[in-house]
PDB file of C-alpha atoms in Angstrom:
ATOM      1  CA  MET A1451    -108.112-275.873 171.557  1.00 68.00           C
ATOM      2  CA  ASP A1452    -106.085-273.438 174.093  1.00 71.00           C
ATOM      3  CA  ALA A1453    -108.415-270.944 174.004  1.00 76.00           C
ATOM      4  CA  LEU A1454    -111.084-273.487 175.210  1.00 76.00           C
ATOM      5  CA  ILE A1455    -109.082-274.538 178.012  1.00 78.00           C
ATOM      6  CA  THR A1456    -108.514-270.446 178.800  1.00 79.00           C
ATOM      7  CA  GLN A1457    -112.630-269.540 178.531  1.00 83.00           C
ATOM      8  CA  TYR A1458    -113.357-273.046 180.046  1.00 82.00           C
ATOM      9  CA  LEU A1459    -110.315-272.937 183.122  1.00 83.00           C
ATOM     10  CA  PRO A1460    -110.382-269.040 183.285  1.00 83.00           C
ATOM     11  CA  PHE A1461    -109.351-270.323 187.188  1.00 84.00           C
ATOM     12  CA  ALA A1462    -105.960-272.020 186.382  1.00 87.00           C
ATOM     13  CA  GLU A1463    -102.893-271.421 187.454  1.00 90.00           C
ATOM     14  CA  LYS A1464    -100.533-270.653 184.957  1.00 90.00           C
ATOM     15  CA  GLU A1465     -98.259-273.663 185.945  1.00 93.00           C
ATOM     16  CA  PHE A1466    -101.215-275.485 186.069  1.00 92.00           C
ATOM     17  CA  LEU A1467    -102.091-274.751 182.747  1.00 90.00           C
ATOM     18  CA  GLU A1468     -98.721-275.571 181.873  1.00 91.00           C
ATOM     19  CA  GLU A1469     -99.016-278.753 182.998  1.00 93.00           C
ATOM     20  CA  ILE A1470    -102.681-279.967 181.263  1.00 91.00           C
ATOM     21  CA  ARG A1471    -100.869-278.680 178.106  1.00 89.00           C
ATOM     22  CA  GLN A1472     -98.536-281.209 178.617  1.00 92.00           C
ATOM     23  CA  TYR A1473    -100.398-284.307 180.219  1.00 93.00           C
ATOM     24  CA  GLY A1474    -103.775-284.079 179.232  1.00 92.00           C
ATOM     25  CA  LEU A1475    -105.176-285.803 175.943  1.00 93.00           C
ATOM     26  CA  PHE A1476    -107.896-283.879 173.843  1.00 93.00           C
ATOM     27  CA  LYS A1477    -110.441-285.356 171.595  1.00 94.00           C
ATOM     28  CA  THR A1478    -113.604-285.089 170.061  1.00 95.00           C
ATOM     29  CA  LEU A1479    -116.166-287.881 170.044  1.00 96.00           C
ATOM     30  CA  PRO A1480    -118.858-287.688 167.875  1.00 97.00           C
ATOM     31  CA  ALA A1481    -122.361-288.311 169.407  1.00 93.00           C
ATOM     32  CA  HIS A1482    -123.432-290.914 171.248  1.00 93.00           C
ATOM     33  CA  THR A1483    -119.712-291.532 171.598  1.00 96.00           C
ATOM     34  CA  VAL A1484    -119.839-294.630 174.834  1.00 94.00           C
ATOM     35  CA  LEU A1485    -116.613-292.300 176.626  1.00 93.00           C
ATOM     36  CA  LEU A1486    -117.418-294.772 180.701  1.00 92.00           C
ATOM     37  CA  GLU A1487    -118.784-297.441 180.467  1.00 92.00           C
ATOM     38  CA  GLU A1488    -120.916-299.053 184.060  1.00 91.00           C
ATOM     39  CA  GLY A1489    -118.197-300.703 186.039  1.00 92.00           C
ATOM     40  CA  SER A1490    -115.394-299.759 184.882  1.00 93.00           C
ATOM     41  CA  SER A1491    -112.513-297.894 186.022  1.00 93.00           C
ATOM     42  CA  VAL A1492    -111.941-294.928 185.190  1.00 93.00           C
ATOM     43  CA  HIS A1493    -109.309-294.362 184.030  1.00 93.00           C
ATOM     44  CA  VAL A1494    -109.513-289.971 182.888  1.00 94.00           C
ATOM     45  CA  LEU A1495    -110.988-286.751 184.084  1.00 94.00           C
ATOM     46  CA  PRO A1496    -113.205-285.953 181.779  1.00 94.00           C
ATOM     47  CA  VAL A1497    -113.314-281.790 181.097  1.00 94.00           C
ATOM     48  CA  VAL A1498    -116.165-281.432 178.375  1.00 95.00           C
ATOM     49  CA  LEU A1499    -115.009-278.173 176.328  1.00 93.00           C
ATOM     50  CA  ARG A1500    -117.594-278.239 173.916  1.00 93.00           C
ATOM     51  CA  GLY A1501    -121.244-279.984 173.657  1.00 94.00           C
ATOM     52  CA  LEU A1502    -122.856-282.122 176.363  1.00 94.00           C
ATOM     53  CA  ILE A1503    -122.505-285.293 178.468  1.00 95.00           C
ATOM     54  CA  LYS A1504    -125.230-287.976 179.621  1.00 92.00           C
ATOM     55  CA  ALA A1505    -124.585-289.107 182.528  1.00 91.00           C
ATOM     56  CA  SER A1506    -126.225-291.663 183.713  1.00 89.00           C
ATOM     57  CA  SER A1507    -127.620-295.218 185.364  1.00 85.00           C
ATOM     58  CA  THR A1508    -128.442-298.540 184.166  1.00 76.00           C
ATOM     59  CA  GLY A1509    -130.800-300.457 185.136  1.00 68.00           C
ATOM     60  CA  GLU A1510    -131.698-304.149 184.117  1.00 63.00           C
ATOM     61  CA  ASP A1511    -134.132-303.421 180.942  1.00 64.00           C
ATOM     62  CA  ARG A1512    -133.611-298.669 180.954  1.00 66.00           C
ATOM     63  CA  ASP A1513    -131.743-296.542 181.702  1.00 72.00           C
ATOM     64  CA  LEU A1514    -131.862-293.601 184.188  1.00 79.00           C
ATOM     65  CA  LEU A1515    -130.859-290.148 183.534  1.00 85.00           C
ATOM     66  CA  LEU A1516    -128.773-288.612 186.692  1.00 87.00           C
ATOM     67  CA  TYR A1517    -127.037-285.614 185.190  1.00 89.00           C
ATOM     68  CA  TYR A1518    -125.951-283.891 182.319  1.00 91.00           C
ATOM     69  CA  ILE A1519    -122.291-282.498 182.067  1.00 94.00           C
ATOM     70  CA  ARG A1520    -121.874-279.592 180.528  1.00 93.00           C
ATOM     71  CA  PRO A1521    -118.911-277.646 178.589  1.00 93.00           C
ATOM     72  CA  GLY A1522    -116.828-276.488 181.285  1.00 92.00           C
ATOM     73  CA  GLU A1523    -117.727-279.624 183.574  1.00 94.00           C
ATOM     74  CA  SER A1524    -115.980-282.354 184.678  1.00 94.00           C
ATOM     75  CA  CYS A1525    -117.539-286.049 185.406  1.00 92.00           C
ATOM     76  CA  VAL A1526    -117.611-285.413 190.050  1.00 92.00           C
ATOM     77  CA  MET A1527    -118.774-289.607 189.889  1.00 91.00           C
ATOM     78  CA  SER A1528    -116.192-290.390 187.574  1.00 92.00           C
ATOM     79  CA  PHE A1529    -113.590-288.503 189.822  1.00 92.00           C
ATOM     80  CA  SER A1530    -115.422-290.323 192.998  1.00 92.00           C
ATOM     81  CA  SER A1531    -114.608-293.790 191.894  1.00 92.00           C
ATOM     82  CA  TYR A1532    -111.023-292.911 191.083  1.00 91.00           C
ATOM     83  CA  MET A1533    -110.652-291.497 194.953  1.00 90.00           C
ATOM     84  CA  ASN A1534    -112.432-294.077 196.382  1.00 91.00           C
ATOM     85  CA  HIS A1535    -110.608-297.106 193.619  1.00 90.00           C
ATOM     86  CA  SER A1536    -113.740-297.983 193.483  1.00 93.00           C
ATOM     87  CA  GLU A1537    -115.591-299.618 189.951  1.00 93.00           C
ATOM     88  CA  SER A1538    -118.231-296.461 187.738  1.00 92.00           C
ATOM     89  CA  LYS A1539    -121.047-296.652 188.649  1.00 90.00           C
ATOM     90  CA  ILE A1540    -122.566-294.456 185.612  1.00 90.00           C
ATOM     91  CA  GLN A1541    -122.406-294.896 182.225  1.00 93.00           C
ATOM     92  CA  ALA A1542    -121.315-291.317 180.552  1.00 94.00           C
ATOM     93  CA  ILE A1543    -122.432-290.639 176.509  1.00 95.00           C
ATOM     94  CA  THR A1544    -121.820-287.664 173.780  1.00 96.00           C
ATOM     95  CA  GLU A1545    -125.159-286.595 173.288  1.00 92.00           C
ATOM     96  CA  THR A1546    -123.420-283.989 170.959  1.00 92.00           C
ATOM     97  CA  GLU A1547    -120.372-284.091 169.312  1.00 95.00           C
ATOM     98  CA  THR A1548    -118.408-283.184 171.545  1.00 96.00           C
ATOM     99  CA  ASP A1549    -114.769-281.632 172.037  1.00 94.00           C
ATOM    100  CA  LEU A1550    -113.679-283.003 175.659  1.00 95.00           C
ATOM    101  CA  LEU A1551    -109.727-282.903 177.864  1.00 94.00           C
ATOM    102  CA  LEU A1552    -109.112-285.777 179.507  1.00 95.00           C
ATOM    103  CA  ILE A1553    -107.222-285.517 182.799  1.00 93.00           C
ATOM    104  CA  PRO A1554    -105.149-289.115 183.018  1.00 94.00           C
ATOM    105  CA  VAL A1555    -106.628-290.155 187.291  1.00 93.00           C
ATOM    106  CA  GLU A1556    -102.766-290.676 188.610  1.00 93.00           C
ATOM    107  CA  LYS A1557    -101.639-286.710 188.395  1.00 94.00           C
ATOM    108  CA  LEU A1558    -105.243-285.778 190.421  1.00 93.00           C
ATOM    109  CA  ASP A1559    -103.012-286.691 193.579  1.00 92.00           C
ATOM    110  CA  GLY A1560    -100.581-284.130 192.588  1.00 94.00           C
ATOM    111  CA  TRP A1561    -102.029-281.468 191.523  1.00 95.00           C
ATOM    112  CA  LEU A1562    -104.780-281.370 193.634  1.00 94.00           C
ATOM    113  CA  ARG A1563    -102.461-280.304 197.335  1.00 94.00           C
ATOM    114  CA  LYS A1564    -100.599-277.818 193.913  1.00 94.00           C
ATOM    115  CA  TYR A1565    -102.987-276.409 192.895  1.00 94.00           C
ATOM    116  CA  PRO A1566    -105.798-274.607 194.846  1.00 93.00           C
ATOM    117  CA  SER A1567    -107.897-273.944 192.130  1.00 92.00           C
ATOM    118  CA  LEU A1568    -108.223-277.761 190.910  1.00 92.00           C
ATOM    119  CA  ASN A1569    -109.689-277.805 194.561  1.00 93.00           C
ATOM    120  CA  ARG A1570    -111.932-275.473 194.585  1.00 92.00           C
ATOM    121  CA  PHE A1571    -113.391-276.789 190.948  1.00 93.00           C
ATOM    122  CA  LEU A1572    -113.973-279.707 192.692  1.00 93.00           C
ATOM    123  CA  PHE A1573    -115.800-277.970 195.027  1.00 93.00           C
ATOM    124  CA  ASN A1574    -118.101-276.393 193.161  1.00 93.00           C
ATOM    125  CA  LEU A1575    -119.182-279.393 190.763  1.00 92.00           C
ATOM    126  CA  TYR A1576    -119.905-281.548 193.835  1.00 92.00           C
ATOM    127  CA  ASN A1577    -122.225-278.140 194.777  1.00 93.00           C
ATOM    128  CA  LEU A1578    -123.511-278.454 191.315  1.00 90.00           C
ATOM    129  CA  ARG A1579    -124.801-281.764 191.237  1.00 89.00           C
ATOM    130  CA  TYR A1580    -126.483-281.350 194.399  1.00 89.00           C
ATOM    131  CA  MET A1581    -128.100-278.786 193.581  1.00 88.00           C
ATOM    132  CA  ASP A1582    -129.627-280.903 190.452  1.00 82.00           C
ATOM    133  CA  LEU A1583    -130.163-283.768 192.977  1.00 81.00           C
ATOM    134  CA  LEU A1584    -132.141-281.422 195.014  1.00 83.00           C
ATOM    135  CA  THR A1585    -134.336-280.640 192.019  1.00 77.00           C
ATOM    136  CA  THR A1586    -135.168-284.444 190.473  1.00 74.00           C
ATOM    137  CA  ILE A1587    -136.180-284.400 194.106  1.00 76.00           C
ATOM    138  CA  ASP A1588    -138.730-282.278 194.004  1.00 73.00           C
ATOM    139  CA  GLN A1589    -139.904-282.261 190.724  1.00 70.00           C
ATOM    140  CA  LEU A1590    -140.171-285.935 191.681  1.00 69.00           C
ATOM    141  CA  VAL A1591    -142.304-285.184 194.902  1.00 66.00           C
ATOM    142  CA  PHE A1592    -144.323-282.420 194.089  1.00 62.00           C
ATOM    143  CA  SER A1593    -144.347-282.826 190.068  1.00 68.00           C
ATOM    144  CA  ASN A1594    -147.175-284.850 187.892  1.00 85.00           C
ATOM    145  CA  LEU A1595    -145.435-287.059 185.051  1.00 86.00           C
ATOM    146  CA  GLU A1596    -147.287-284.283 182.899  1.00 89.00           C
ATOM    147  CA  GLY A1597    -144.407-281.162 184.808  1.00 87.00           C
ATOM    148  CA  ARG A1598    -141.451-283.238 184.895  1.00 88.00           C
ATOM    149  CA  LEU A1599    -141.117-284.789 181.217  1.00 92.00           C
ATOM    150  CA  TYR A1600    -142.233-280.876 179.634  1.00 92.00           C
ATOM    151  CA  ASP A1601    -139.426-279.296 182.411  1.00 90.00           C
ATOM    152  CA  TYR A1602    -136.748-282.633 180.666  1.00 91.00           C
ATOM    153  CA  LEU A1603    -138.107-281.125 177.382  1.00 93.00           C
ATOM    154  CA  LEU A1604    -136.650-277.267 177.710  1.00 92.00           C
ATOM    155  CA  THR A1605    -134.002-279.019 179.876  1.00 90.00           C
ATOM    156  CA  LYS A1606    -132.631-281.199 176.948  1.00 90.00           C
ATOM    157  CA  ALA A1607    -133.471-277.354 174.998  1.00 91.00           C
ATOM    158  CA  GLU A1608    -131.980-275.844 176.377  1.00 90.00           C
ATOM    159  CA  ASN A1609    -128.378-277.373 176.338  1.00 88.00           C
ATOM    160  CA  GLN A1610    -128.016-278.435 172.526  1.00 87.00           C
ATOM    161  CA  LYS A1611    -129.322-274.961 171.999  1.00 88.00           C
ATOM    162  CA  ASN A1612    -132.045-276.154 169.668  1.00 90.00           C
ATOM    163  CA  ASP A1613    -135.992-276.347 170.080  1.00 92.00           C
ATOM    164  CA  THR A1614    -136.146-278.690 168.134  1.00 93.00           C
ATOM    165  CA  LEU A1615    -135.494-282.545 169.233  1.00 92.00           C
ATOM    166  CA  HIS A1616    -134.485-285.399 167.803  1.00 90.00           C
ATOM    167  CA  SER A1617    -135.575-288.254 170.298  1.00 87.00           C
ATOM    168  CA  THR A1618    -137.315-291.403 170.344  1.00 89.00           C
ATOM    169  CA  HIS A1619    -139.946-291.304 172.500  1.00 91.00           C
ATOM    170  CA  HIS A1620    -137.611-294.581 173.734  1.00 88.00           C
ATOM    171  CA  GLU A1621    -134.650-292.787 174.570  1.00 88.00           C
ATOM    172  CA  ILE A1622    -136.632-289.896 176.398  1.00 90.00           C
ATOM    173  CA  ALA A1623    -138.625-293.219 178.976  1.00 89.00           C
ATOM    174  CA  ASN A1624    -135.464-294.052 179.604  1.00 85.00           C
ATOM    175  CA  ASP A1625    -134.100-291.240 180.654  1.00 86.00           C
ATOM    176  CA  MET A1626    -137.149-290.898 182.974  1.00 86.00           C
ATOM    177  CA  GLY A1627    -137.006-294.009 184.342  1.00 80.00           C
ATOM    178  CA  THR A1628    -140.399-295.243 183.127  1.00 84.00           C
ATOM    179  CA  ALA A1629    -141.712-296.885 180.312  1.00 85.00           C
ATOM    180  CA  ARG A1630    -142.827-295.686 176.305  1.00 87.00           C
ATOM    181  CA  GLU A1631    -146.423-295.535 176.426  1.00 90.00           C
ATOM    182  CA  VAL A1632    -146.551-293.126 179.506  1.00 90.00           C
ATOM    183  CA  ILE A1633    -144.120-291.224 178.200  1.00 91.00           C
ATOM    184  CA  SER A1634    -145.934-291.524 174.948  1.00 92.00           C
ATOM    185  CA  ARG A1635    -149.877-291.021 176.058  1.00 91.00           C
ATOM    186  CA  THR A1636    -148.006-287.757 178.261  1.00 93.00           C
ATOM    187  CA  LEU A1637    -146.128-286.207 175.324  1.00 93.00           C
ATOM    188  CA  LYS A1638    -149.064-286.075 172.994  1.00 91.00           C
ATOM    189  CA  LYS A1639    -151.221-284.611 175.900  1.00 91.00           C
ATOM    190  CA  LEU A1640    -148.082-282.042 176.312  1.00 92.00           C
ATOM    191  CA  GLU A1641    -148.981-281.828 172.667  1.00 91.00           C
ATOM    192  CA  THR A1642    -153.140-280.976 173.053  1.00 91.00           C
ATOM    193  CA  SER A1643    -151.837-278.315 174.886  1.00 90.00           C
ATOM    194  CA  GLY A1644    -149.743-276.579 172.882  1.00 91.00           C
ATOM    195  CA  LYS A1645    -146.278-276.856 174.497  1.00 92.00           C
ATOM    196  CA  ILE A1646    -145.065-279.129 171.385  1.00 91.00           C
ATOM    197  CA  LYS A1647    -145.605-279.900 168.061  1.00 92.00           C
ATOM    198  CA  LEU A1648    -145.078-283.793 167.919  1.00 92.00           C
ATOM    199  CA  GLY A1649    -143.026-284.743 164.063  1.00 87.00           C
ATOM    200  CA  ARG A1650    -141.520-288.583 163.142  1.00 82.00           C
ATOM    201  CA  ASN A1651    -138.177-288.337 165.164  1.00 81.00           C
ATOM    202  CA  GLU A1652    -138.816-284.953 166.855  1.00 90.00           C
ATOM    203  CA  ILE A1653    -140.166-282.874 168.936  1.00 94.00           C
ATOM    204  CA  LYS A1654    -140.502-279.076 168.814  1.00 93.00           C
ATOM    205  CA  LEU A1655    -140.985-277.049 172.157  1.00 92.00           C
ATOM    206  CA  LEU A1656    -143.349-274.016 171.032  1.00 88.00           C
ATOM    207  CA  ARG A1657    -142.921-271.728 173.665  1.00 71.00           C
ATOM    208  CA  MET A1658    -145.521-269.718 174.888  1.00 57.00           C
TER     209      MET A1658
END
């Protein structure tokens, strides 16, 4: 884990790294593990060292994908909930087996005052999530569902570093906030246009 910390937190001061090693908790979670429930209290700030986490908002009958947390990133919504003394507004689930550094939130106030690198890290995360939001708005306003779905599949493949995705139509519909039947029809259109190949709970991207 030490090598991963150095790789993904290269900005951290030497003293800060020593405190992280002292107080941080390292965990490896299997795929599809719920790390944080919507409405729960935030006790740790997760930093992904290997793997992938999906942050989503839950509705009455489906979830909506908000963003992915990749290696070297953390969850700004968890940080925001802690700073505002509020319950979590998101659900966080591992997409793949994931190595995590869990930082106890009670250490954050002191570390934010003591280490400028942590402030820069969180500021950059807020900026990244803001850019993600602008991209999502642009897709919703200017792209049809077929284009949005293909962009979603491309992003998922890049995050997992695999052009073969093992996702059900129901899972994709949840992420995109629509109905399974709509996703099934749109996937068939993408297959007909030669962009993907559909299998049983499997979608293969055909790079053009």
